[in-house]
Coordinates of C-alpha atoms and ligand atoms in Angstrom, one line a residue:
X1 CA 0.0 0.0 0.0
X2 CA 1.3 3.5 -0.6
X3 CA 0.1 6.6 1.2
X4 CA 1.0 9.5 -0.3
X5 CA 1.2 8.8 -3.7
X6 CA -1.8 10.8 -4.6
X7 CA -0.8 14.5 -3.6
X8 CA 0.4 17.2 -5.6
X9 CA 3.9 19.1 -5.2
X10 CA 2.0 21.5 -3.4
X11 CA 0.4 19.2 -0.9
X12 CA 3.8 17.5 -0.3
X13 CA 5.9 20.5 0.9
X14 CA 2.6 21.8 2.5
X15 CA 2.4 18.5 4.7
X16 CA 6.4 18.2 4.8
X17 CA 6.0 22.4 6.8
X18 CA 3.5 21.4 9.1
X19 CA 5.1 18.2 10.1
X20 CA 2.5 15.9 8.8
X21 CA 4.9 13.4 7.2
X22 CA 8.6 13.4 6.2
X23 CA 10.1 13.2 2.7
X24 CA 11.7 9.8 3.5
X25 CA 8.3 8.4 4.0
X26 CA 6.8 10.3 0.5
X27 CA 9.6 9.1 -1.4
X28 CA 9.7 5.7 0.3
X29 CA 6.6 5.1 -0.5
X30 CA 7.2 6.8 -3.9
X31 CA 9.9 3.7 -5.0
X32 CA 7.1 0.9 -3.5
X33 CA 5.1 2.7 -6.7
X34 CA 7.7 2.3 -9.1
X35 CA 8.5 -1.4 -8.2
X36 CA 4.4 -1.6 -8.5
X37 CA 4.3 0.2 -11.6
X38 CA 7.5 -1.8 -13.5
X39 CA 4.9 -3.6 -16.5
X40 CA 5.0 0.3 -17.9
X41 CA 8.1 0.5 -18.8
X42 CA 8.7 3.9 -17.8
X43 CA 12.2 3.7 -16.2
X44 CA 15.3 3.0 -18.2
X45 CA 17.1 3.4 -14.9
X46 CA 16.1 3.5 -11.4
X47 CA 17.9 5.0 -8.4
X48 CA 16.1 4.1 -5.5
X49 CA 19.4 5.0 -3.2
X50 CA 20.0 7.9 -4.0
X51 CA 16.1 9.0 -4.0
X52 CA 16.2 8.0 -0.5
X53 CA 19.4 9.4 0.5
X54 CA 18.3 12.9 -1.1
X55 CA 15.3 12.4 1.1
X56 CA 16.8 11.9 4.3
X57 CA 18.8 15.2 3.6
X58 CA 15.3 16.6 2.9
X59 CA 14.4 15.4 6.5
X60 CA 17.0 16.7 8.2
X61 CA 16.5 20.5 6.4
X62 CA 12.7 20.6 7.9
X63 CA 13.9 19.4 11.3
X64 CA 16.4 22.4 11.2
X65 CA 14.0 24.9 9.6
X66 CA 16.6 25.4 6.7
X67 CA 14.1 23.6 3.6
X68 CA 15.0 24.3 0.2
X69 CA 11.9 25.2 -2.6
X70 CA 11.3 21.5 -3.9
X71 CA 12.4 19.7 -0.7
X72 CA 12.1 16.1 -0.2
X73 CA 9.9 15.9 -3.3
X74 CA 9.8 12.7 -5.9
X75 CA 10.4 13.6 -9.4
X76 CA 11.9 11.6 -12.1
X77 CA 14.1 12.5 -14.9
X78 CA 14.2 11.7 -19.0
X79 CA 16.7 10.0 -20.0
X80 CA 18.1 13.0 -22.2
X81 CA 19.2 15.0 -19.1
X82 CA 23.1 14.2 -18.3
X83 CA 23.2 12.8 -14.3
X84 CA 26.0 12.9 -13.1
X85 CA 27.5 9.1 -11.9
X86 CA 24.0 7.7 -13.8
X87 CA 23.9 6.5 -17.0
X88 CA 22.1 8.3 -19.7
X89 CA 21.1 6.8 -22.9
X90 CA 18.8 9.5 -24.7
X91 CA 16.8 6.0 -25.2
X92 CA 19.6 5.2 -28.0
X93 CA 21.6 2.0 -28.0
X94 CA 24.8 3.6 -28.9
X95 CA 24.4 5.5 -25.5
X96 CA 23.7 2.4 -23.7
X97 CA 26.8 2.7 -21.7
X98 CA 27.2 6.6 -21.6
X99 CA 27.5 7.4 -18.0
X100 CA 28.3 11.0 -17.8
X101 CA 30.5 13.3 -15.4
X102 CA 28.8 15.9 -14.9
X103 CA 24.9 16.8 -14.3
X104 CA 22.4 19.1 -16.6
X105 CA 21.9 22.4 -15.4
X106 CA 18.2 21.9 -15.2
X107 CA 18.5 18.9 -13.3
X108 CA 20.9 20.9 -10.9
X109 CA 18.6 22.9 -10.4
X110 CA 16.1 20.8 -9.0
X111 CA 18.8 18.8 -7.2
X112 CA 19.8 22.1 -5.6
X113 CA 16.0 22.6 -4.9
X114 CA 16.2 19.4 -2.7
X115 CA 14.2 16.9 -5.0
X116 CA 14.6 13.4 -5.1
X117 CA 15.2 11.7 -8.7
X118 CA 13.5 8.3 -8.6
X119 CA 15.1 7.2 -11.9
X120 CA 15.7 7.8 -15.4
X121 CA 12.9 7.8 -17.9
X122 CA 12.4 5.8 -21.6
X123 CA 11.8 8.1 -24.2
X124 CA 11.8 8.2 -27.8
X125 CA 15.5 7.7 -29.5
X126 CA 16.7 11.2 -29.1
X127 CA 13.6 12.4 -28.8
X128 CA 12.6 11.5 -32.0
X129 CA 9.0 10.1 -32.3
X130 CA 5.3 11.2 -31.0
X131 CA 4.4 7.5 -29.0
X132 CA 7.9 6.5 -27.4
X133 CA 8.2 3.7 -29.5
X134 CA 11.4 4.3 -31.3
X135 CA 13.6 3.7 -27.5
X136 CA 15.9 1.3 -27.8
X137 CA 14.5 0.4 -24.7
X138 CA 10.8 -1.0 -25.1
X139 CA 7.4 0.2 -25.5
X140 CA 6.1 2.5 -22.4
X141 CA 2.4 1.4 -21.9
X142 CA 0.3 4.4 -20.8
X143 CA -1.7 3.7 -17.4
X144 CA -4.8 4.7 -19.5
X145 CA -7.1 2.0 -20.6
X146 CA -10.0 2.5 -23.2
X147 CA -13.0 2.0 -22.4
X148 CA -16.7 2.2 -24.6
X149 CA -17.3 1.3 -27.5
X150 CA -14.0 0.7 -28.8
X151 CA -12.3 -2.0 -26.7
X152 CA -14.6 -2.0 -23.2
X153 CA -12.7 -2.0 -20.0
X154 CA -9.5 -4.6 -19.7
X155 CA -10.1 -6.0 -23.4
X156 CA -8.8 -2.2 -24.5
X157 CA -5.0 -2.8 -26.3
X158 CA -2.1 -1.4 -24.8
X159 CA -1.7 2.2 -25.6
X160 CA 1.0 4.4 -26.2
X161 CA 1.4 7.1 -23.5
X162 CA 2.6 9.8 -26.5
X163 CA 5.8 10.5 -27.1
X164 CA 8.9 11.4 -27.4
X165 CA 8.3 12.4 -23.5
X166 CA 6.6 8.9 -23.0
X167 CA 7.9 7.9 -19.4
X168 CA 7.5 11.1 -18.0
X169 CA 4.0 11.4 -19.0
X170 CA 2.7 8.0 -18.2
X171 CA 4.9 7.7 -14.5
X172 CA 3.6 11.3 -13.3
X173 CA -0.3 9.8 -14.8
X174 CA 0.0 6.7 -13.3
X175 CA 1.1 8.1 -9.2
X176 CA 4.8 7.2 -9.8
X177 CA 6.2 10.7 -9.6
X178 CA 4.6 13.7 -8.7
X179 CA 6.2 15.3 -11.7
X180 CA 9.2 14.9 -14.4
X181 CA 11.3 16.2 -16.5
X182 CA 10.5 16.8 -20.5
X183 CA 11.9 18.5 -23.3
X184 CA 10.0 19.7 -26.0
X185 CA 11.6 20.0 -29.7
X186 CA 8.6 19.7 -31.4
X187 CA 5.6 18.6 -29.2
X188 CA 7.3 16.4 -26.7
X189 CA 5.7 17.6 -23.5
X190 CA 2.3 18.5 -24.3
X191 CA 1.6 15.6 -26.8
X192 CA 2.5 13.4 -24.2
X193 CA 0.4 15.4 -21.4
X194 CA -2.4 15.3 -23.7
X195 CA -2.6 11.5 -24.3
X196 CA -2.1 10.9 -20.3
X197 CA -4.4 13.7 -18.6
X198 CA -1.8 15.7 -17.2
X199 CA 0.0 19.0 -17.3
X200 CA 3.2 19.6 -19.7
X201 CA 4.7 23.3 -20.4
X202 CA 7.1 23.8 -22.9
X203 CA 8.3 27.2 -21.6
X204 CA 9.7 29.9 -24.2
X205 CA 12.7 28.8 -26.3
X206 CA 15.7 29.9 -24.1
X207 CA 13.8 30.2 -20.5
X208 CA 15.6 26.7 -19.5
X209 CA 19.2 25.7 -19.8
X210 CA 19.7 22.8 -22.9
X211 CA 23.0 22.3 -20.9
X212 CA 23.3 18.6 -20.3
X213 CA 20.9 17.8 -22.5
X214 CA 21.4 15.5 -25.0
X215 CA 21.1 17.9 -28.6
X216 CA 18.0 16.9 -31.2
X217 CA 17.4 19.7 -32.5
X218 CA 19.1 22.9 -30.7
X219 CA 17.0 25.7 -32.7
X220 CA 14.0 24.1 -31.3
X221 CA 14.8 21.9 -28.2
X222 CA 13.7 23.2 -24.8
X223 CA 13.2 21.3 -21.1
X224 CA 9.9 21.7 -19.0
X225 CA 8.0 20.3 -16.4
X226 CA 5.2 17.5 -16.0
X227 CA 2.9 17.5 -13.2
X228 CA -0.7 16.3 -12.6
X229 CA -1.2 20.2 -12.1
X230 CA -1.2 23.8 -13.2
X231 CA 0.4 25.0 -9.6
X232 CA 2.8 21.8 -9.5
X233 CA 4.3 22.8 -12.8
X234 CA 4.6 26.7 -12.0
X235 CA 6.6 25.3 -9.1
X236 CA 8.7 23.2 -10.8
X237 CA 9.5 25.7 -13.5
X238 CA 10.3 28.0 -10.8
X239 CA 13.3 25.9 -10.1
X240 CA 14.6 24.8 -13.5
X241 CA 14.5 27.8 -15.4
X242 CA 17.2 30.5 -15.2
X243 CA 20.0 32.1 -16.9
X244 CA 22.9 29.9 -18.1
X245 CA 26.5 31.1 -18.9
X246 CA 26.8 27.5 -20.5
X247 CA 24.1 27.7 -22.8
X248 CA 24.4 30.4 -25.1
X249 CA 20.8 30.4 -26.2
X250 CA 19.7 30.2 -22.3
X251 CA 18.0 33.9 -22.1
X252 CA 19.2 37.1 -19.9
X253 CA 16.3 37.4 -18.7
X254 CA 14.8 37.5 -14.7
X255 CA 13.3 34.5 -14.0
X256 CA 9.8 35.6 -12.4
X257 CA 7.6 33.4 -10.2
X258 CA 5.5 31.6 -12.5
X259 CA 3.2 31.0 -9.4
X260 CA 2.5 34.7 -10.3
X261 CA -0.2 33.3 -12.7
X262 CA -2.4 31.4 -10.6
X263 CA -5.6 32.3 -8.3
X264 CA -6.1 35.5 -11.0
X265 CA -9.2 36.3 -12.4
X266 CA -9.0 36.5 -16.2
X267 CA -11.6 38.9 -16.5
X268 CA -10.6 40.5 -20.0
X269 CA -8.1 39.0 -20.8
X270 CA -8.1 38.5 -24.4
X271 CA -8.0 34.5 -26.0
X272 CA -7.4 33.8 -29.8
X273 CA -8.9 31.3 -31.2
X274 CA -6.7 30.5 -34.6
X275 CA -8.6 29.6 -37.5
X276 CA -6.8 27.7 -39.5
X277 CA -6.3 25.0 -36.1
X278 CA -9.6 24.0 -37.3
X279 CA -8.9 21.3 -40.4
X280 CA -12.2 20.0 -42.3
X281 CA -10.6 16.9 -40.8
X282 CA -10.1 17.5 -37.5
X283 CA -12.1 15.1 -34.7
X284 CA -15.3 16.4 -34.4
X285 CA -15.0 15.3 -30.6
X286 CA -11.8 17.6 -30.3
X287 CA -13.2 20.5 -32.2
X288 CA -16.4 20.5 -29.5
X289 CA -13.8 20.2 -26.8
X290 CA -11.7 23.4 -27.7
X291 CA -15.5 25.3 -28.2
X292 CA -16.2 24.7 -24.9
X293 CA -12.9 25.7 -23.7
X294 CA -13.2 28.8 -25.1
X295 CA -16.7 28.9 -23.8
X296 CA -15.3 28.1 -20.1
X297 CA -12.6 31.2 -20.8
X298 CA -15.7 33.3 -21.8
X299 CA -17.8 32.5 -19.0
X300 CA -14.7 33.2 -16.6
X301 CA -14.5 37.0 -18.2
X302 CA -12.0 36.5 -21.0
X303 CA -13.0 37.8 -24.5
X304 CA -12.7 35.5 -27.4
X305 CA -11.0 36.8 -30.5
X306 CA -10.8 34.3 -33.3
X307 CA -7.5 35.3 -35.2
X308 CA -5.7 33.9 -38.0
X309 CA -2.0 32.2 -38.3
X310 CA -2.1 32.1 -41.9
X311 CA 1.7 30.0 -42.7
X312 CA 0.2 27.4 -40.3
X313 CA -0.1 24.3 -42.6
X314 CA 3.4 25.1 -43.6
X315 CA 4.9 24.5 -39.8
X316 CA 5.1 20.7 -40.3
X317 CA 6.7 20.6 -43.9
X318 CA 9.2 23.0 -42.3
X319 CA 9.5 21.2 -39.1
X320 CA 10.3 17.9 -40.9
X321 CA 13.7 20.2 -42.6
X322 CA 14.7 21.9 -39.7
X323 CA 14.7 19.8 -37.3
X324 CA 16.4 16.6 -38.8
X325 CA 18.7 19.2 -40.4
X326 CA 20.1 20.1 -37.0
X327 CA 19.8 16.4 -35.9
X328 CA 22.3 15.0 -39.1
X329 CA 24.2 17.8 -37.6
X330 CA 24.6 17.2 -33.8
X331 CA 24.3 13.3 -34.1
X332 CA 27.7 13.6 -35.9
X333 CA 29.3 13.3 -32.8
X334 CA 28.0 9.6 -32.0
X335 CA 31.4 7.9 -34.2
X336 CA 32.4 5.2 -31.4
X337 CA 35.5 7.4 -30.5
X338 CA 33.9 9.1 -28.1
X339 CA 30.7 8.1 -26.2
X340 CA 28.7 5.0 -25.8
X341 CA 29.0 2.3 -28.3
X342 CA 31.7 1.4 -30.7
X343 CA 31.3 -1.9 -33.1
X344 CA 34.4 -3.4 -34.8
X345 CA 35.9 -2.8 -38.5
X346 CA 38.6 -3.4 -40.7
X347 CA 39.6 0.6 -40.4
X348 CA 38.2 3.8 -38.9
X349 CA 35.8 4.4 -41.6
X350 CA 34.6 0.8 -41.0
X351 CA 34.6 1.4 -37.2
X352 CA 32.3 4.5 -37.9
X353 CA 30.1 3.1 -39.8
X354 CA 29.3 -0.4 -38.0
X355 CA 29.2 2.2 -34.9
X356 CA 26.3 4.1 -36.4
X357 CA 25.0 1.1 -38.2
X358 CA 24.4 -1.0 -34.8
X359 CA 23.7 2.2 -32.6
X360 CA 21.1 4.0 -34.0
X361 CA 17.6 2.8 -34.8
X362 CA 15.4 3.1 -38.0
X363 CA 13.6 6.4 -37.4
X364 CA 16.9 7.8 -36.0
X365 CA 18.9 7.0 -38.9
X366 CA 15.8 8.0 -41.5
X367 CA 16.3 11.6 -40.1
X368 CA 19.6 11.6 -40.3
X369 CA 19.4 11.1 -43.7
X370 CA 16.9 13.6 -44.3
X371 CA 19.4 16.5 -42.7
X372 CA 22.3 15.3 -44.7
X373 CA 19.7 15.4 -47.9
X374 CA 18.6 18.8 -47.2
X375 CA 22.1 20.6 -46.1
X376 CA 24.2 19.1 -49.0
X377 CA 25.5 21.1 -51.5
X378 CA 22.5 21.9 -54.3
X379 CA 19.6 21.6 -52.4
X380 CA 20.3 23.6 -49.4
X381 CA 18.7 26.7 -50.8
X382 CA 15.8 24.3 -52.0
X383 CA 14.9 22.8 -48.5
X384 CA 17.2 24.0 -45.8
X385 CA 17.1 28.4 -46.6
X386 CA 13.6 28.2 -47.9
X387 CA 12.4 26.0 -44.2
X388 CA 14.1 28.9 -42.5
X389 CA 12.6 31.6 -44.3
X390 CA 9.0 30.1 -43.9
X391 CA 10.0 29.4 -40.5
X392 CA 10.1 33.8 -39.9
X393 CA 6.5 34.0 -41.6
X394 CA 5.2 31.3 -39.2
X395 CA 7.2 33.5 -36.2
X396 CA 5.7 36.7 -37.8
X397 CA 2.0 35.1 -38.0
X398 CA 1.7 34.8 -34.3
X399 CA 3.7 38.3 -33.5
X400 CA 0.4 39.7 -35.9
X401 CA -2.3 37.4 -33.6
X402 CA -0.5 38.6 -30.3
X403 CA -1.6 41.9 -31.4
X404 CA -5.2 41.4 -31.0
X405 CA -4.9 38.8 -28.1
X406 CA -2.7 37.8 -24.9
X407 CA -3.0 33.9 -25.1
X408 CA -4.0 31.5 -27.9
X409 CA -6.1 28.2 -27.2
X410 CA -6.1 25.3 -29.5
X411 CA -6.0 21.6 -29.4
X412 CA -3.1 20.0 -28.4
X413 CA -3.3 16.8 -30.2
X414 CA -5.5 15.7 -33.6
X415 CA -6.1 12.5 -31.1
X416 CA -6.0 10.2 -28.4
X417 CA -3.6 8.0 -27.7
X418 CA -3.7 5.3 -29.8
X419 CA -2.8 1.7 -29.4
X420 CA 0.9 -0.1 -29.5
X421 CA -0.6 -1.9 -32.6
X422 CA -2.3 0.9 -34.1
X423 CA 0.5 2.7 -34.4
X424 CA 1.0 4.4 -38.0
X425 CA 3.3 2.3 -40.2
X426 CA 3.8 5.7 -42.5
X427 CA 6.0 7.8 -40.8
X428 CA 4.7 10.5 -41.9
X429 CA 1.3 9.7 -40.8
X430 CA 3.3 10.0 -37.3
X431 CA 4.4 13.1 -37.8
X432 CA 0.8 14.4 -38.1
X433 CA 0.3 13.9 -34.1
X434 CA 2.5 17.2 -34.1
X435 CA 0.7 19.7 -36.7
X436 CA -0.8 21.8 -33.4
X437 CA 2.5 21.7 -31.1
X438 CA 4.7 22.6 -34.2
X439 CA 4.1 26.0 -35.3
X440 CA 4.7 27.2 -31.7
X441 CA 7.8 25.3 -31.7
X442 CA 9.1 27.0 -34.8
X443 CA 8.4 30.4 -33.3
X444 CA 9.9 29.8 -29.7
X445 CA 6.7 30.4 -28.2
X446 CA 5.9 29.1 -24.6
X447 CA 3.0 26.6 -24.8
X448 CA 0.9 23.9 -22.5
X449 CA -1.8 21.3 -22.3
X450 CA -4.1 20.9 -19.7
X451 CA -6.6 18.3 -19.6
X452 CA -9.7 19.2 -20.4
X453 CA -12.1 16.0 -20.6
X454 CA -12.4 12.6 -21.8
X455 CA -12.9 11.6 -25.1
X456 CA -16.3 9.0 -25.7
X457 CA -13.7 6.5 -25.9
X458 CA -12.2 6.9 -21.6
X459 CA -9.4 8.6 -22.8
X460 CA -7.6 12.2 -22.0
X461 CA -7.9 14.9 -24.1
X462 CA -5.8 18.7 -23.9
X463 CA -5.8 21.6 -24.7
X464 CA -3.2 23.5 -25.7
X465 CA -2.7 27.3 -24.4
X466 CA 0.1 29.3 -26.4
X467 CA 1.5 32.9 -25.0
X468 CA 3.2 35.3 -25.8
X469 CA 7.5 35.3 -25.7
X470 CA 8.8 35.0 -22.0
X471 CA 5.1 35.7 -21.1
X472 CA 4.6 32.1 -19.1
X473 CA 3.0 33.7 -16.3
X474 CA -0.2 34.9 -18.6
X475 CA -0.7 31.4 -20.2
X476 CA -0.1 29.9 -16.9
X477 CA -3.3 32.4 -16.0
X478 CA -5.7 31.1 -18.7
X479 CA -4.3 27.7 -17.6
X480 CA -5.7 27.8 -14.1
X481 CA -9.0 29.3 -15.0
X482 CA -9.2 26.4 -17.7
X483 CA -7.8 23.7 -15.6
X484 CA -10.7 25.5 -12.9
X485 CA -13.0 25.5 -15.2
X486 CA -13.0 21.4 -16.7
X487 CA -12.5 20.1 -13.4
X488 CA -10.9 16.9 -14.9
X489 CA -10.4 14.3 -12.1
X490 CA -10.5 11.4 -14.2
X491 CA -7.9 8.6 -13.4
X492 CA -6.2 6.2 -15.1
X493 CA -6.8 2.5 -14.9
X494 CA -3.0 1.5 -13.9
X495 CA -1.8 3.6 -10.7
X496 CA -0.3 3.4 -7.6
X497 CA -2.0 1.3 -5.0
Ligands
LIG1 N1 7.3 14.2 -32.4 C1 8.2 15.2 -32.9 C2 9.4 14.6 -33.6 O1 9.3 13.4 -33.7 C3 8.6 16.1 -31.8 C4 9.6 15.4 -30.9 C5 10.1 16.3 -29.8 O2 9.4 17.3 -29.5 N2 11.2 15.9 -29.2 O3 10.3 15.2 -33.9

């Protein structure tokens, strides 16, 4: 039996102040639930020890009156974050035996907040993939089950928790951790969040250190928080943004409290409603979910302004350059010399290319292929210049809508999650679980999901809330009023009991 498996971040360090419990119990009780919730697969590598050990420091701090912001509290990390003395495989098998020296600055930050890291989560193979099924390291099943119609109760398939974030968001859904680490290139965090009823924020391109962090797509890539709420991410994004002198892309900018945001009113506050996030296509049961969200946001005093983001249906095409671009480019580095894995050969070029051959997986290697296509001599005015012009229309479309509105609301996902089996066999069919993350990607705009309801099928379903550059704290804002407003308390089928 576990006890506190169920609270929030903010209930933890409430309890943890007033002496309720300790964090050596929480987090205790915290790796009972990861041993429970093992059939998941959403640890690559556990580290019960030093959970406990950063607890009993925890202890200690609120016996002395000295605690730190995220004290004693049970988090987990993705794979893709360096830890220092703990392996780190990015979810690659040419990483399997990376363990690296020194720890990411985001996940210093937290360490220096006094969390404890349960473990290191599966994810996508560098982060590439939407359902965390390209990790060298299994399948994560998402605690959800369907139910209805289409596959009633325990006969519903095993479904993908969303990816490439796919361990954080099923562990923090299913009562492992009371939130995780992400990182966000293209949709990573609030696909993921969307597909497992939970809260992701991709914070503004820059806001947190991609020090440590295993490089996808650097243009693009950015770490945030999980958490089962809207407070319990503020708080966590409290701690792991901040200005970086080893990440020249990390901003110089004040890092506010993004707590700031919640218990406001959003009377007037203005919400966009882009037009062209509405495909003929697009799920009728989504497209009545994001009217009443904006209904919610109306009835809470905000003012609705549908606006247009005209270069929209270009994001993906231009996504699909970009980022695999930058991946050929950064994944260079991966020869067998250096990190992780290296196969035999005959000679160096052999050693190279048995290295990459044997380390990286299908979908890894595809993109690869694609950034080496599209920077090459001859056709990188064709794909690679043109993708970054379009990319400062799509950048300029949103600076236009932010001048009739302070937040944007959309979906987050085309879907629910769907099941291991269901999976798309044309890639680029899987790229489509991305088209409404994307174009905020590609403008380095801060965006989240919060759950908003359940699909006819028992399933999750987002929505997505985009703001304004370095403006968190007024997305956050709508968030709380939304989150407020849908009330979603719907479990999943797998937690911790
Ligand atoms: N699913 C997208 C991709 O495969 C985005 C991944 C991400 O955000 N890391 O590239």
């Amino acid at each position: 039996m576990t006890t506190f498996t169920h609270l929030t971040i903010a209930q933890a360090l409430k309890g943890y102040r007033n002496k309720d419990f300790k964090p050596s119990e929480v987090v205790a009780d915290h790796i009972k639930a990861t041993e429970q919730l093992r059939p998941l697969n959403c640890y690559i590598t556990e580290t019960p020890e030093q959970a406990l050990a950063a607890a009993k420091a925890s202890d200690a701090r609120y016996a002395a009156g000295t605690a730190l912001p995220l004290d004693g509290i049970p988090l987990a990390n993705k794979d893709l974050f360096c830890s220092k003395g703990i392996r780190t495989t990015a979810g690659s098998k040419i990483l399997e035996n990376f363990v690296p020296t020194y720890e990411s600055t985001v996940g210093q930050n937290l360490l220096d907040a006094g969390v404890a890291f349960l473990g290191k989560l599966n994810l996508d193979e560098f982060a590439m993939g939407s359902a965390n099924i390209t990790s060298a390291y299994g399948y994560v099943e998402s605690p959800w089950k369907r139910t209805g119609a289409e596959g009633a109760g325990h006969n519903s398939p095993k479904l993908v928790p969303g990816g490439s974030s796919g361990g954080s968001a099923a562990i923090v859904a299913a009562r492992g951790a009371m939130g995780a680490t992400g990182t966000d290139t293209g949709g990573s965090i609030r696909q993921p969040a969307s597909f497992t009823g939970i809260v992701g924020i991709k914070p503004t391109y820059g806001r947190c250190s991609r020090w440590g962090v295993v490089a996808f797509a650097s243009s693009l890539d950015q770490p945030g928080p999980f958490a089962r709420t809207v407070e319990d991410c503020a708080l966590m994004l409290n701690t792991m943004a901040g200005e970086d002198p080893k990440d020249s892309t990390s901003a110089r900018i004040e890092t506010p409290d993004f707590t700031r945001g919640l218990g406001q009113d959003i009377k007037g506050l203005r919400i966009g409603i882009p037009r062209e996030y509405r495909p003929s296509g697009l799920n009728s049961e989504i497209s009545a979910l994001w009217d009443k969200g904006a209904a919610w946001l109306r009835d809470a005093g905000a003012e609705i302004i549908e606006v247009s983001l005209p270069h929209t249906e270009y994001a993906l095409p231009t996504y699909y350059i970009i980022a695999p671009a930058e991946c050929s480019s950064n994944l260079a580095r991966y020869d067998g010399m250096r990190y992780g894995l290296r196969a035999e050969g005959k000679d160096l070029t052999a050693v190279y290319e048995n290295t990459r051959a044997q380390g990286f997986g299908r979908e890894v290697k595809r993109r690869i292929m694609i950034g080496t296509y599209v920077l090459s001599a001859g056709y990188y005015d064709a794909y690679y210049r043109k993708a970054q012009r379009v990319r400062a229309l799509i950048a300029r479309d949103f600076d236009e809508a932010f001048k009739k509105c302070d937040v944007l609301l959309a979906p987050t996902a085309p879907s629910t999650a769907f099941g291991w089996e269901e999976k798309p066999t044309d890639p680029v069919e899987m790229y489509l679980n991305d088209a409404f993350t994307i174009p905020a990607s590609m403008a380095g705009l801060p965006a989240m999901s919060v759950p908003a309801g359940l699909a006819a099928n028992g399933l999750p379903l987002g929505l997505q809330l985009i703001g304004k550059s370095f403006d968190e704290i007024t997305m956050i804002r709508a968030a709380a009023a939304l989150e407020a407003a849908a009330g979603f308390t719907a479990t999943p089928t797998i937690m911790a009991a």
